[in-house]
PDB file of C-alpha atoms in Angstrom:
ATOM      1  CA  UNK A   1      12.530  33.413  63.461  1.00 59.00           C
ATOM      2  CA  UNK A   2      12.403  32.450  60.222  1.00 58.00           C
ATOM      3  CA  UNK A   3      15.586  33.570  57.525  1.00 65.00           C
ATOM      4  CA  UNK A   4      15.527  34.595  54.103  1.00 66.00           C
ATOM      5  CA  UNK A   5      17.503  31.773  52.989  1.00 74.00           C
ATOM      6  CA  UNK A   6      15.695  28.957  55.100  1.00 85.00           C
ATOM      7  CA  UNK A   7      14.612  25.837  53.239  1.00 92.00           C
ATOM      8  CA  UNK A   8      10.591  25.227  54.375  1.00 92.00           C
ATOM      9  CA  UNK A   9       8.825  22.010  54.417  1.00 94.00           C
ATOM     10  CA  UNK A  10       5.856  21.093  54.265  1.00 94.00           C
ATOM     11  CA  UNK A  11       4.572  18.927  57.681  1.00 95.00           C
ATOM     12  CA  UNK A  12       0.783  18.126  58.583  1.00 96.00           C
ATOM     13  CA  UNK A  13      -0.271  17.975  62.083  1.00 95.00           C
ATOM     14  CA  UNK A  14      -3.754  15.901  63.477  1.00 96.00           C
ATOM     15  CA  UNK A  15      -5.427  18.706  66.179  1.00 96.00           C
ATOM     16  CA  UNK A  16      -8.035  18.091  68.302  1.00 96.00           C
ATOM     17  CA  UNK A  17     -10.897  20.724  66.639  1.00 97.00           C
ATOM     18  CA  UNK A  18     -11.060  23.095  69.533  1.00 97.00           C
ATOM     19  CA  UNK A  19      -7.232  23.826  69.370  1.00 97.00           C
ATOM     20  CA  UNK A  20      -7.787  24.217  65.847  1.00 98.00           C
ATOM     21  CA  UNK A  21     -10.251  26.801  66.017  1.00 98.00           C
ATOM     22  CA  UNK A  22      -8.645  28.557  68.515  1.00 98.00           C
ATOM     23  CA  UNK A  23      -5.444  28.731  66.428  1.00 98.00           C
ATOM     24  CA  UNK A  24      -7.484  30.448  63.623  1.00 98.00           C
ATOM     25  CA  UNK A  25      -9.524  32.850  65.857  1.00 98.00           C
ATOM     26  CA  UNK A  26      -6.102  33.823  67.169  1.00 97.00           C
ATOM     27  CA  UNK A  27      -4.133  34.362  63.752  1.00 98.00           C
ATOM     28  CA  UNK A  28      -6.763  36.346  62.434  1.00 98.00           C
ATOM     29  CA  UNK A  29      -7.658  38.426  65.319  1.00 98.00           C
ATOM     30  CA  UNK A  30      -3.987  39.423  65.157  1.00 97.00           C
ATOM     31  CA  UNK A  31      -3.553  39.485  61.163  1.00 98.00           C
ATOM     32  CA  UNK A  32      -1.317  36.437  60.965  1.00 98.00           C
ATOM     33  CA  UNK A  33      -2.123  33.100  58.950  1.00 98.00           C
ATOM     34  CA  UNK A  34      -2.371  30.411  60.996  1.00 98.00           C
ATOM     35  CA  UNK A  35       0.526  28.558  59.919  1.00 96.00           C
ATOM     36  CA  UNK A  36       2.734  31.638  61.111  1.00 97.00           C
ATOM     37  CA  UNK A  37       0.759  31.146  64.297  1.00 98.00           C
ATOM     38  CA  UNK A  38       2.398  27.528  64.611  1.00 97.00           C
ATOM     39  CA  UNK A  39       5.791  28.396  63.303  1.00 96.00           C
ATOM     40  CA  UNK A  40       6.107  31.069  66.211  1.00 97.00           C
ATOM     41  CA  UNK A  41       4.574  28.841  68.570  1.00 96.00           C
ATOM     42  CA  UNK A  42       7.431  26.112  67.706  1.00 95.00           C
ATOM     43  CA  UNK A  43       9.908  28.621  67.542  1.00 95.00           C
ATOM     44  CA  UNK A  44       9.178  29.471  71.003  1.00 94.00           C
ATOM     45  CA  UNK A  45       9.045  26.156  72.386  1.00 92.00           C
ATOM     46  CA  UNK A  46      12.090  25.131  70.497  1.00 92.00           C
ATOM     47  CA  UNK A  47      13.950  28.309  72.050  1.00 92.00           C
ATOM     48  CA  UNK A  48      12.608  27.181  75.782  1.00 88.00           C
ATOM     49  CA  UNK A  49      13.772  23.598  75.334  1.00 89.00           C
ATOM     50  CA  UNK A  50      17.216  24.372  74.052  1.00 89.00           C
ATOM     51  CA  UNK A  51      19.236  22.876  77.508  1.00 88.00           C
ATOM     52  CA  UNK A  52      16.912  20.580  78.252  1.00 83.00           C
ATOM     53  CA  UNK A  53      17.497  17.376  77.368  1.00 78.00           C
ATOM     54  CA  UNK A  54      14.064  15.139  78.401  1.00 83.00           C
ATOM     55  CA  UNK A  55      11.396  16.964  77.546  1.00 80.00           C
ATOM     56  CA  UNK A  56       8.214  18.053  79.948  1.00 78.00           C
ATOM     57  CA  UNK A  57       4.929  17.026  77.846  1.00 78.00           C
ATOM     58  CA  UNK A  58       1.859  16.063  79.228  1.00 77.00           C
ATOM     59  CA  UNK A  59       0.062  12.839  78.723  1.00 68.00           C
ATOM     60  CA  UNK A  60      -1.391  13.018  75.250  1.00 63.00           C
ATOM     61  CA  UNK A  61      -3.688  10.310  73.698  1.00 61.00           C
ATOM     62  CA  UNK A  62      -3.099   9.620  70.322  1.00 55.00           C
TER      63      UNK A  62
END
């Protein structure tokens, strides 16, 4: 994931509430913070994505 000598920035995200709390009732049921919840969670999706070139996202209302 993330490397010793990685340069972080910051970056603020708009969430519906519910995925919010979620997020939070899942960090701290496992001991995590939340924003290592969402770091994973891009990880992973960056690491499934990685040969495809059009992404597969669901309508989303902004």
């Amino acid at each position: 994931m993330l490397k010793d000598s990685q340069k972080m920035v910051r970056t603020s995200v708009i969430l519906p509430e519910d995925k919010r709390d979620h997020l939070e009732r899942l960090a701290k049921e496992n001991g995590f913070s939340v924003a290592l919840v969402i770091r994973c969670a891009i990880d992973e999706f960056i690491e499934n994505t990685k040969n495809n070139k059009k992404l597969k996202i669901k309508s989303v209302k902004e």
